Amino acid sequence: MNKSVRKSWVVPLVSGIVVLALVLGGAFWWLGRDDSDSSSDRSEKSAPTSPDVVAPSMPEYPAAATARTEDGARAALQYEVDLLHYVQQTGDVAALEQIYDYEYCTGCAAIRDALAATLANDNRIKGGTYTITNIHFVAFEVPATDGGEPYWLVEMSHMRTASAQVAPNGTSVNEDPGEEGTLNLQITFRNGKWVVHSLSVKSS
């Protein structure tokens, strides 16, 4: 598929960190901060000691998402959200390969890279739970200019709860209050499953 067509929906952004802040609604805005900054606007406190938590298992690609239908596409987008939650809790950034096509999707690659930086050194993300509030199919079977797989254009609205980056010692830093947003996505059905080829924030 023509890469220029795929990337045309991706908002031009200065860096991967900025992409993540825009695409995921700012849940990881602290990635752009200077950690040496000790000003009062940086929140840092010790989280209460809690029992060991068993790491969740990686969610399996749902059978419902193997259908080339609206319901199948909805199931695939829910799987994307489930994978993000799993990655935030485990640091297993490689799991995102199950749904993101990095060859074309620069927004997807930026999310991966920023999450990898945030979750380095066994850091984790507490909260930041995404809930899909609406999925609107804008267009179906849009042909690629080079004869590759056609894609669907989708608008996905979501809500995100408050979140914080948590260090291995339980210290919680750079808390974020959460928000609502809408994403533009291009999704393609390939080899019996849906994959995300383009991802960007819907402009207001």
Coordinates of N, CA and C in Angstrom, one line a residue:
M1 N 0.8 -1.2 0.0 CA 0.0 0.0 0.0 C 0.9 1.2 0.0
N2 N 0.4 2.3 -0.6 CA 1.2 3.5 -0.8 C 1.4 4.1 0.6
K3 N 2.7 4.3 0.9 CA 3.0 4.8 2.3 C 2.5 6.3 2.4
S4 N 2.6 7.0 1.3 CA 2.1 8.4 1.4 C 0.7 8.5 1.7
V5 N -0.1 7.6 1.2 CA -1.6 7.6 1.5 C -1.8 7.3 2.9
R6 N -1.1 6.3 3.5 CA -1.2 5.9 4.9 C -0.9 7.1 5.8
K7 N 0.2 7.7 5.5 CA 0.7 8.8 6.4 C 0.0 10.1 6.3
S8 N -0.9 10.2 5.3 CA -1.6 11.5 5.1 C -2.5 11.8 6.2
W9 N -3.0 10.8 7.0 CA -3.9 11.0 8.1 C -3.1 11.3 9.4
V10 N -1.8 11.1 9.4 CA -1.1 11.3 10.6 C -0.7 12.7 10.8
V11 N -1.1 13.3 11.9 CA -0.8 14.7 12.1 C 0.7 14.9 12.2
P12 N 1.3 15.9 11.4 CA 2.7 16.1 11.5 C 3.1 16.6 12.9
L13 N 4.0 16.0 13.5 CA 4.4 16.3 14.9 C 5.9 16.4 15.0
V14 N 6.3 17.1 16.0 CA 7.7 17.4 16.2 C 8.5 16.2 16.7
S15 N 7.9 15.4 17.6 CA 8.6 14.3 18.2 C 7.6 13.2 18.6
G16 N 8.2 12.0 18.9 CA 7.4 10.9 19.3 C 6.7 11.2 20.6
I17 N 7.3 11.9 21.5 CA 6.7 12.3 22.8 C 5.5 13.1 22.5
V18 N 5.6 14.1 21.6 CA 4.4 15.0 21.4 C 3.3 14.2 20.7
V19 N 3.6 13.2 19.8 CA 2.6 12.4 19.2 C 1.8 11.6 20.3
L20 N 2.5 11.0 21.3 CA 1.9 10.3 22.3 C 1.0 11.2 23.1
A21 N 1.5 12.4 23.5 CA 0.7 13.3 24.3 C -0.6 13.7 23.6
L22 N -0.5 13.8 22.3 CA -1.7 14.2 21.5 C -2.6 13.0 21.3
V23 N -2.1 11.9 20.9 CA -2.9 10.8 20.5 C -3.5 10.1 21.7
L24 N -2.8 10.0 22.8 CA -3.4 9.4 24.0 C -3.9 10.4 25.0
G25 N -4.1 11.7 24.6 CA -4.7 12.7 25.4 C -3.9 13.2 26.5
G26 N -2.5 13.0 26.4 CA -1.7 13.6 27.4 C -1.4 12.8 28.6
A27 N -1.7 11.5 28.6 CA -1.5 10.6 29.7 C 0.0 10.5 30.1
F28 N 0.8 10.7 29.1 CA 2.3 10.6 29.3 C 3.0 11.9 29.1
W29 N 2.3 13.0 29.5 CA 2.9 14.3 29.2 C 4.2 14.5 29.9
W30 N 4.5 13.8 31.0 CA 5.7 14.0 31.7 C 7.0 13.6 30.9
L31 N 6.8 12.8 29.8 CA 8.0 12.5 29.0 C 8.7 13.6 28.5
G32 N 8.0 14.8 28.3 CA 8.7 15.9 27.8 C 9.3 16.8 28.8
R33 N 9.2 16.4 30.1 CA 9.7 17.3 31.2 C 11.2 17.0 31.5
D34 N 11.8 18.0 32.1 CA 13.2 17.8 32.5 C 13.1 17.2 33.9
D35 N 13.6 16.0 34.1 CA 13.6 15.3 35.4 C 14.4 16.1 36.5
S36 N 15.3 17.0 36.0 CA 16.1 17.7 37.0 C 15.3 18.8 37.6
D37 N 14.1 19.1 37.1 CA 13.3 20.2 37.5 C 12.7 19.9 38.9
S38 N 13.0 20.7 39.9 CA 12.5 20.4 41.2 C 11.4 21.4 41.6
S39 N 10.8 22.1 40.7 CA 9.8 23.1 41.0 C 8.6 22.5 41.6
S40 N 7.7 23.3 42.2 CA 6.6 22.8 42.9 C 5.5 22.2 42.1
D41 N 5.5 22.4 40.7 CA 4.5 21.8 39.9 C 4.7 20.4 39.6
R42 N 5.8 19.8 40.0 CA 6.1 18.4 39.9 C 5.6 17.7 41.1
S43 N 4.6 16.7 40.9 CA 4.1 16.0 42.0 C 4.9 14.7 42.2
E44 N 5.3 14.5 43.5 CA 6.0 13.3 43.8 C 5.7 12.9 45.2
K45 N 5.1 11.7 45.4 CA 4.8 11.2 46.7 C 4.9 9.7 46.7
S46 N 5.0 9.2 47.9 CA 5.1 7.7 48.1 C 3.7 7.1 48.1
A47 N 3.5 6.1 47.3 CA 2.3 5.4 47.2 C 2.2 4.4 48.4
P48 N 1.0 4.1 48.9 CA 0.9 3.2 50.0 C 1.4 1.8 49.6
T49 N 2.0 1.1 50.6 CA 2.5 -0.2 50.3 C 1.3 -1.1 50.1
S50 N 1.4 -1.9 49.0 CA 0.3 -2.8 48.7 C 0.9 -4.2 48.5
P51 N 0.0 -5.3 48.6 CA 0.5 -6.6 48.4 C 1.0 -6.8 46.9
D52 N 1.8 -7.8 46.7 CA 2.3 -8.1 45.4 C 1.1 -8.4 44.4
V53 N 1.1 -7.7 43.3 CA 0.1 -7.9 42.3 C 0.6 -8.8 41.2
V54 N -0.2 -9.8 40.8 CA 0.2 -10.7 39.8 C 0.0 -10.0 38.4
A55 N 1.0 -10.0 37.6 CA 1.0 -9.3 36.3 C -0.1 -10.0 35.4
P56 N -0.8 -9.2 34.7 CA -1.9 -9.7 33.9 C -1.3 -10.5 32.7
S57 N -2.0 -11.4 32.1 CA -1.6 -12.1 30.9 C -1.9 -11.2 29.7
M58 N -1.1 -11.4 28.7 CA -1.4 -10.6 27.4 C -2.7 -11.0 26.9
P59 N -3.6 -10.1 26.6 CA -4.9 -10.4 26.0 C -4.7 -11.1 24.6
E60 N -5.6 -12.1 24.3 CA -5.5 -12.8 23.1 C -6.3 -12.0 22.0
Y61 N -5.9 -12.1 20.8 CA -6.7 -11.5 19.7 C -8.0 -12.1 19.7
P62 N -9.1 -11.3 19.8 CA -10.5 -11.9 19.9 C -11.0 -12.5 18.7
A63 N -11.7 -13.7 18.8 CA -12.2 -14.3 17.7 C -13.2 -13.4 16.9
A64 N -13.9 -12.6 17.7 CA -14.9 -11.7 17.0 C -14.2 -10.7 16.1
A65 N -12.9 -10.4 16.3 CA -12.2 -9.5 15.5 C -11.6 -10.1 14.2
T66 N -11.9 -11.4 13.9 CA -11.4 -12.0 12.7 C -12.5 -11.9 11.6
A67 N -13.6 -11.2 11.8 CA -14.6 -11.0 10.8 C -14.4 -9.6 10.2
R68 N -14.5 -9.6 8.9 CA -14.4 -8.3 8.1 C -15.8 -7.6 8.1
T69 N -16.2 -7.2 9.3 CA -17.5 -6.5 9.5 C -17.3 -5.4 10.5
E70 N -18.3 -4.6 10.6 CA -18.3 -3.5 11.6 C -18.1 -4.1 13.0
D71 N -18.8 -5.1 13.4 CA -18.6 -5.7 14.7 C -17.2 -6.3 14.8
G72 N -16.6 -6.8 13.8 CA -15.2 -7.3 13.9 C -14.3 -6.2 14.1
A73 N -14.5 -5.1 13.4 CA -13.6 -3.9 13.6 C -13.7 -3.3 15.0
R74 N -15.0 -3.3 15.5 CA -15.2 -2.8 16.9 C -14.4 -3.7 17.9
A75 N -14.5 -5.0 17.7 CA -13.8 -5.9 18.6 C -12.2 -5.7 18.5
A76 N -11.7 -5.4 17.3 CA -10.3 -5.1 17.1 C -9.9 -3.9 17.8
L77 N -10.7 -2.8 17.8 CA -10.4 -1.6 18.4 C -10.4 -1.7 19.9
Q78 N -11.4 -2.5 20.4 CA -11.4 -2.8 21.9 C -10.1 -3.6 22.3
Y79 N -9.7 -4.5 21.4 CA -8.5 -5.2 21.7 C -7.3 -4.3 21.8
E80 N -7.2 -3.2 20.9 CA -6.2 -2.2 21.0 C -6.1 -1.6 22.4
V81 N -7.3 -1.2 22.9 CA -7.4 -0.6 24.2 C -6.9 -1.6 25.3
D82 N -7.4 -2.8 25.2 CA -7.0 -3.9 26.1 C -5.4 -4.1 26.1
L83 N -4.8 -4.0 24.9 CA -3.4 -4.2 24.9 C -2.7 -3.0 25.5
L84 N -3.2 -1.8 25.3 CA -2.6 -0.6 26.0 C -2.6 -0.8 27.5
H85 N -3.7 -1.2 28.0 CA -3.8 -1.4 29.5 C -2.8 -2.5 29.9
Y86 N -2.7 -3.5 29.2 CA -1.7 -4.6 29.5 C -0.3 -4.1 29.5
V87 N 0.1 -3.3 28.5 CA 1.4 -2.8 28.4 C 1.7 -1.8 29.5
Q88 N 0.8 -1.0 29.9 CA 0.9 0.0 31.0 C 1.2 -0.7 32.3
Q89 N 0.7 -1.9 32.5 CA 0.8 -2.7 33.7 C 2.1 -3.6 33.7
T90 N 2.5 -4.0 32.6 CA 3.6 -4.9 32.5 C 4.9 -4.4 31.9
G91 N 4.8 -3.4 31.1 CA 6.0 -2.9 30.4 C 6.3 -3.7 29.1
D92 N 5.5 -4.6 28.7 CA 5.7 -5.5 27.5 C 5.3 -4.7 26.3
V93 N 6.1 -3.7 25.9 CA 5.7 -2.9 24.8 C 5.7 -3.7 23.4
A94 N 6.4 -4.7 23.3 CA 6.4 -5.5 22.1 C 5.0 -6.1 21.8
A95 N 4.2 -6.2 22.8 CA 2.8 -6.7 22.5 C 2.0 -5.9 21.6
L96 N 2.4 -4.6 21.4 CA 1.6 -3.8 20.5 C 1.7 -4.2 19.1
E97 N 2.7 -5.0 18.8 CA 2.9 -5.5 17.4 C 1.7 -6.3 17.0
Q98 N 0.9 -6.8 17.9 CA -0.3 -7.6 17.6 C -1.3 -6.7 16.8
I99 N -1.3 -5.4 17.0 CA -2.4 -4.6 16.4 C -1.9 -3.4 15.6
Y100 N -0.6 -3.0 15.8 CA -0.1 -1.8 15.1 C 0.8 -2.2 13.9
D101 N 0.7 -1.6 12.8 CA 1.5 -1.8 11.6 C 2.5 -0.7 11.6
Y102 N 3.7 -0.9 12.1 CA 4.7 0.1 12.3 C 5.3 0.6 10.9
E103 N 5.2 -0.3 9.9 CA 5.7 0.1 8.6 C 5.1 1.4 8.1
Y104 N 3.8 1.6 8.3 CA 3.0 2.7 7.9 C 2.7 3.7 9.0
C105 N 2.3 3.2 10.1 CA 1.7 4.0 11.2 C 2.8 4.7 12.1
T106 N 3.1 5.9 11.7 CA 4.1 6.7 12.5 C 3.5 7.0 13.9
G107 N 2.2 7.3 14.0 CA 1.6 7.5 15.3 C 1.7 6.3 16.2
C108 N 1.5 5.1 15.6 CA 1.7 3.9 16.4 C 3.1 3.7 16.9
A109 N 4.1 4.0 16.1 CA 5.5 3.9 16.5 C 5.8 4.8 17.6
A110 N 5.2 6.0 17.5 CA 5.5 7.0 18.5 C 4.9 6.6 19.9
I111 N 3.7 6.0 19.9 CA 3.2 5.5 21.1 C 4.1 4.4 21.7
R112 N 4.5 3.5 20.8 CA 5.4 2.4 21.3 C 6.7 3.0 21.9
D113 N 7.3 3.9 21.2 CA 8.6 4.5 21.7 C 8.4 5.3 23.0
A114 N 7.4 6.1 23.1 CA 7.1 6.8 24.3 C 6.8 5.9 25.5
L115 N 6.0 4.9 25.2 CA 5.7 4.0 26.3 C 6.9 3.2 26.8
A116 N 7.8 2.9 25.8 CA 9.0 2.2 26.2 C 9.9 3.1 27.1
A117 N 9.9 4.4 26.8 CA 10.7 5.3 27.6 C 10.1 5.5 29.0
T118 N 8.8 5.6 29.1 CA 8.1 5.8 30.3 C 8.2 4.5 31.2
L119 N 8.2 3.4 30.6 CA 8.1 2.1 31.4 C 9.5 1.5 31.6
A120 N 10.6 2.2 31.2 CA 11.9 1.7 31.3 C 12.2 1.6 32.8
N121 N 13.2 0.8 33.2 CA 13.7 0.6 34.5 C 12.5 0.1 35.5
D122 N 11.6 -0.7 34.9 CA 10.6 -1.3 35.7 C 9.5 -0.3 36.2
N123 N 9.5 0.9 35.6 CA 8.4 1.8 35.9 C 7.1 1.3 35.4
R124 N 6.0 1.7 35.9 CA 4.7 1.2 35.5 C 3.7 2.5 35.5
I125 N 2.6 2.3 34.9 CA 1.6 3.4 34.8 C 0.4 2.9 35.6
K126 N 0.0 3.7 36.6 CA -1.1 3.4 37.5 C -2.3 4.2 37.0
G127 N -3.5 3.6 36.8 CA -4.6 4.3 36.2 C -4.5 4.4 34.7
G128 N -5.0 5.5 34.2 CA -4.9 5.7 32.8 C -5.8 4.7 32.0
T129 N -6.9 4.3 32.5 CA -7.8 3.4 31.9 C -8.6 4.0 30.8
Y130 N -8.6 3.4 29.6 CA -9.3 4.0 28.5 C -10.7 3.2 28.3
T131 N -11.7 4.0 28.1 CA -13.0 3.5 27.8 C -13.5 4.0 26.4
I132 N -13.8 3.2 25.5 CA -14.3 3.6 24.2 C -15.8 4.1 24.4
T133 N -16.0 5.3 24.0 CA -17.4 5.8 24.2 C -18.2 5.9 22.9
N134 N -17.5 5.8 21.7 CA -18.2 5.8 20.4 C -17.2 5.4 19.3
I135 N -17.7 4.7 18.4 CA -17.0 4.3 17.2 C -17.8 4.7 16.0
H136 N -17.3 5.6 15.1 CA -18.0 6.0 14.0 C -17.2 5.6 12.7
F137 N -17.9 4.8 11.8 CA -17.2 4.4 10.6 C -17.4 5.5 9.6
V138 N -16.4 6.2 9.2 CA -16.5 7.3 8.2 C -16.6 6.8 6.8
A139 N -15.8 5.8 6.4 CA -15.7 5.3 5.1 C -15.3 3.8 5.1
F140 N -15.8 3.0 4.1 CA -15.4 1.6 4.0 C -14.7 1.3 2.7
E141 N -13.8 0.4 2.9 CA -13.1 -0.2 1.7 C -12.5 0.9 0.8
V142 N -11.8 1.8 1.4 CA -11.2 2.9 0.6 C -10.0 2.3 -0.2
P143 N -10.0 2.4 -1.5 CA -8.9 1.7 -2.2 C -7.6 2.4 -2.1
A144 N -6.5 1.6 -2.0 CA -5.2 2.1 -2.0 C -4.8 2.4 -3.4
T145 N -4.0 3.4 -3.6 CA -3.6 3.9 -4.9 C -2.7 2.9 -5.7
D146 N -2.0 2.0 -4.9 CA -1.1 1.1 -5.5 C -1.7 -0.3 -5.6
G147 N -3.0 -0.4 -5.4 CA -3.6 -1.7 -5.5 C -3.5 -2.6 -4.3
G148 N -3.0 -2.1 -3.1 CA -2.9 -2.8 -1.9 C -4.2 -3.0 -1.2
E149 N -4.2 -3.4 0.0 CA -5.4 -3.7 0.7 C -6.2 -2.4 1.0
P150 N -7.5 -2.5 0.7 CA -8.3 -1.3 1.1 C -8.4 -1.1 2.6
Y151 N -8.7 0.1 3.0 CA -8.8 0.4 4.4 C -10.1 1.1 4.8
W152 N -10.4 1.0 6.1 CA -11.6 1.7 6.6 C -11.1 2.9 7.4
L153 N -11.9 4.0 7.3 CA -11.6 5.2 8.1 C -12.6 5.2 9.3
V154 N -12.0 5.4 10.4 CA -12.8 5.3 11.7 C -12.5 6.5 12.6
E155 N -13.5 7.0 13.3 CA -13.3 7.9 14.4 C -13.7 7.2 15.7
M156 N -12.8 7.2 16.6 CA -13.0 6.5 17.9 C -12.9 7.5 19.0
S157 N -14.0 7.7 19.8 CA -14.0 8.6 20.9 C -13.7 7.8 22.2
H158 N -13.0 8.4 23.1 CA -12.7 7.7 24.4 C -12.6 8.6 25.6
M159 N -12.7 8.0 26.7 CA -12.4 8.7 28.0 C -11.2 8.0 28.7
R160 N -10.4 8.8 29.3 CA -9.3 8.3 30.0 C -9.3 8.7 31.5
T161 N -9.1 7.8 32.4 CA -9.1 8.1 33.8 C -7.8 8.7 34.2
A162 N -7.7 9.3 35.4 CA -6.4 9.8 35.9 C -5.4 8.8 36.0
S163 N -4.1 9.2 35.8 CA -3.0 8.3 35.8 C -1.8 8.9 36.5
A164 N -0.8 8.0 36.8 CA 0.5 8.4 37.3 C 1.5 7.4 36.9
Q165 N 2.7 7.9 36.8 CA 3.9 7.0 36.6 C 4.4 6.6 37.9
V166 N 4.6 5.3 38.1 CA 4.9 4.7 39.4 C 6.3 4.0 39.2
A167 N 7.2 4.3 40.1 CA 8.5 3.7 40.1 C 8.5 2.4 40.9
P168 N 9.5 1.5 40.7 CA 9.5 0.3 41.4 C 9.4 0.4 42.9
N169 N 9.9 1.5 43.5 CA 9.8 1.7 45.0 C 8.5 2.2 45.4
G170 N 7.5 2.3 44.5 CA 6.2 2.8 44.9 C 6.0 4.3 44.8
T171 N 7.0 5.0 44.4 CA 6.9 6.5 44.3 C 6.0 6.8 43.0
S172 N 5.1 7.7 43.3 CA 4.2 8.1 42.2 C 4.5 9.5 41.8
V173 N 4.8 9.7 40.5 CA 5.2 11.1 40.0 C 4.4 11.5 38.8
N174 N 4.3 12.8 38.6 CA 3.7 13.3 37.4 C 2.3 12.8 37.1
E175 N 1.5 13.1 38.0 CA 0.1 12.6 37.9 C -0.7 13.5 36.9
D176 N -1.6 12.8 36.2 CA -2.4 13.5 35.2 C -3.9 13.2 35.4
P177 N -4.7 14.2 35.3 CA -6.2 14.1 35.7 C -7.0 13.3 34.7
G178 N -6.6 13.0 33.5 CA -7.4 12.3 32.6 C -8.2 13.2 31.7
E179 N -8.9 12.7 30.7 CA -9.6 13.6 29.8 C -10.4 12.8 28.7
E180 N -11.0 13.4 27.8 CA -11.7 12.8 26.7 C -11.1 13.2 25.4
G181 N -11.3 12.4 24.4 CA -10.7 12.7 23.0 C -11.3 11.8 22.0
T182 N -10.9 12.2 20.7 CA -11.3 11.4 19.6 C -10.1 11.2 18.6
L183 N -10.0 10.0 18.2 CA -8.9 9.6 17.3 C -9.4 9.3 15.9
N184 N -8.6 9.6 14.9 CA -8.8 9.2 13.5 C -7.9 8.0 13.3
L185 N -8.5 6.9 12.7 CA -7.7 5.7 12.5 C -8.0 5.2 11.1
Q186 N -7.0 4.6 10.5 CA -7.2 3.8 9.3 C -6.9 2.3 9.7
I187 N -7.8 1.4 9.4 CA -7.6 0.0 9.8 C -7.8 -0.8 8.5
T188 N -7.0 -1.9 8.5 CA -7.0 -2.8 7.3 C -7.2 -4.2 7.8
F189 N -7.9 -4.9 7.0 CA -8.1 -6.4 7.3 C -7.1 -7.2 6.5
R190 N -6.2 -7.8 7.2 CA -5.1 -8.6 6.5 C -4.9 -9.9 7.2
N191 N -4.8 -10.9 6.4 CA -4.5 -12.3 6.9 C -5.5 -12.7 8.0
G192 N -6.7 -12.3 7.9 CA -7.7 -12.7 8.8 C -7.8 -11.9 10.1
K193 N -7.2 -10.7 10.1 CA -7.3 -9.9 11.3 C -7.2 -8.4 10.9
W194 N -7.7 -7.6 11.8 CA -7.6 -6.1 11.6 C -6.3 -5.6 12.2
V195 N -5.7 -4.6 11.5 CA -4.5 -3.9 12.0 C -4.6 -2.4 11.8
V196 N -4.0 -1.7 12.7 CA -4.1 -0.2 12.6 C -2.9 0.3 11.7
H197 N -3.2 1.1 10.7 CA -2.2 1.6 9.8 C -2.0 3.1 9.9
S198 N -2.9 3.8 10.5 CA -2.7 5.2 10.7 C -3.5 5.6 12.0
L199 N -3.0 6.5 12.8 CA -3.6 6.9 14.0 C -3.2 8.4 14.3
S200 N -4.2 9.2 14.5 CA -3.9 10.6 14.8 C -5.1 11.2 15.6
V201 N -4.9 12.4 16.1 CA -6.0 13.1 16.9 C -6.9 13.8 15.9
K202 N -8.2 13.7 16.1 CA -9.2 14.4 15.3 C -9.1 15.9 15.7
S203 N -8.9 16.7 14.7 CA -8.8 18.2 15.0 C -10.2 18.7 15.3
S204 N -10.3 19.7 16.2 CA -11.6 20.2 16.6 C -12.1 21.2 15.5

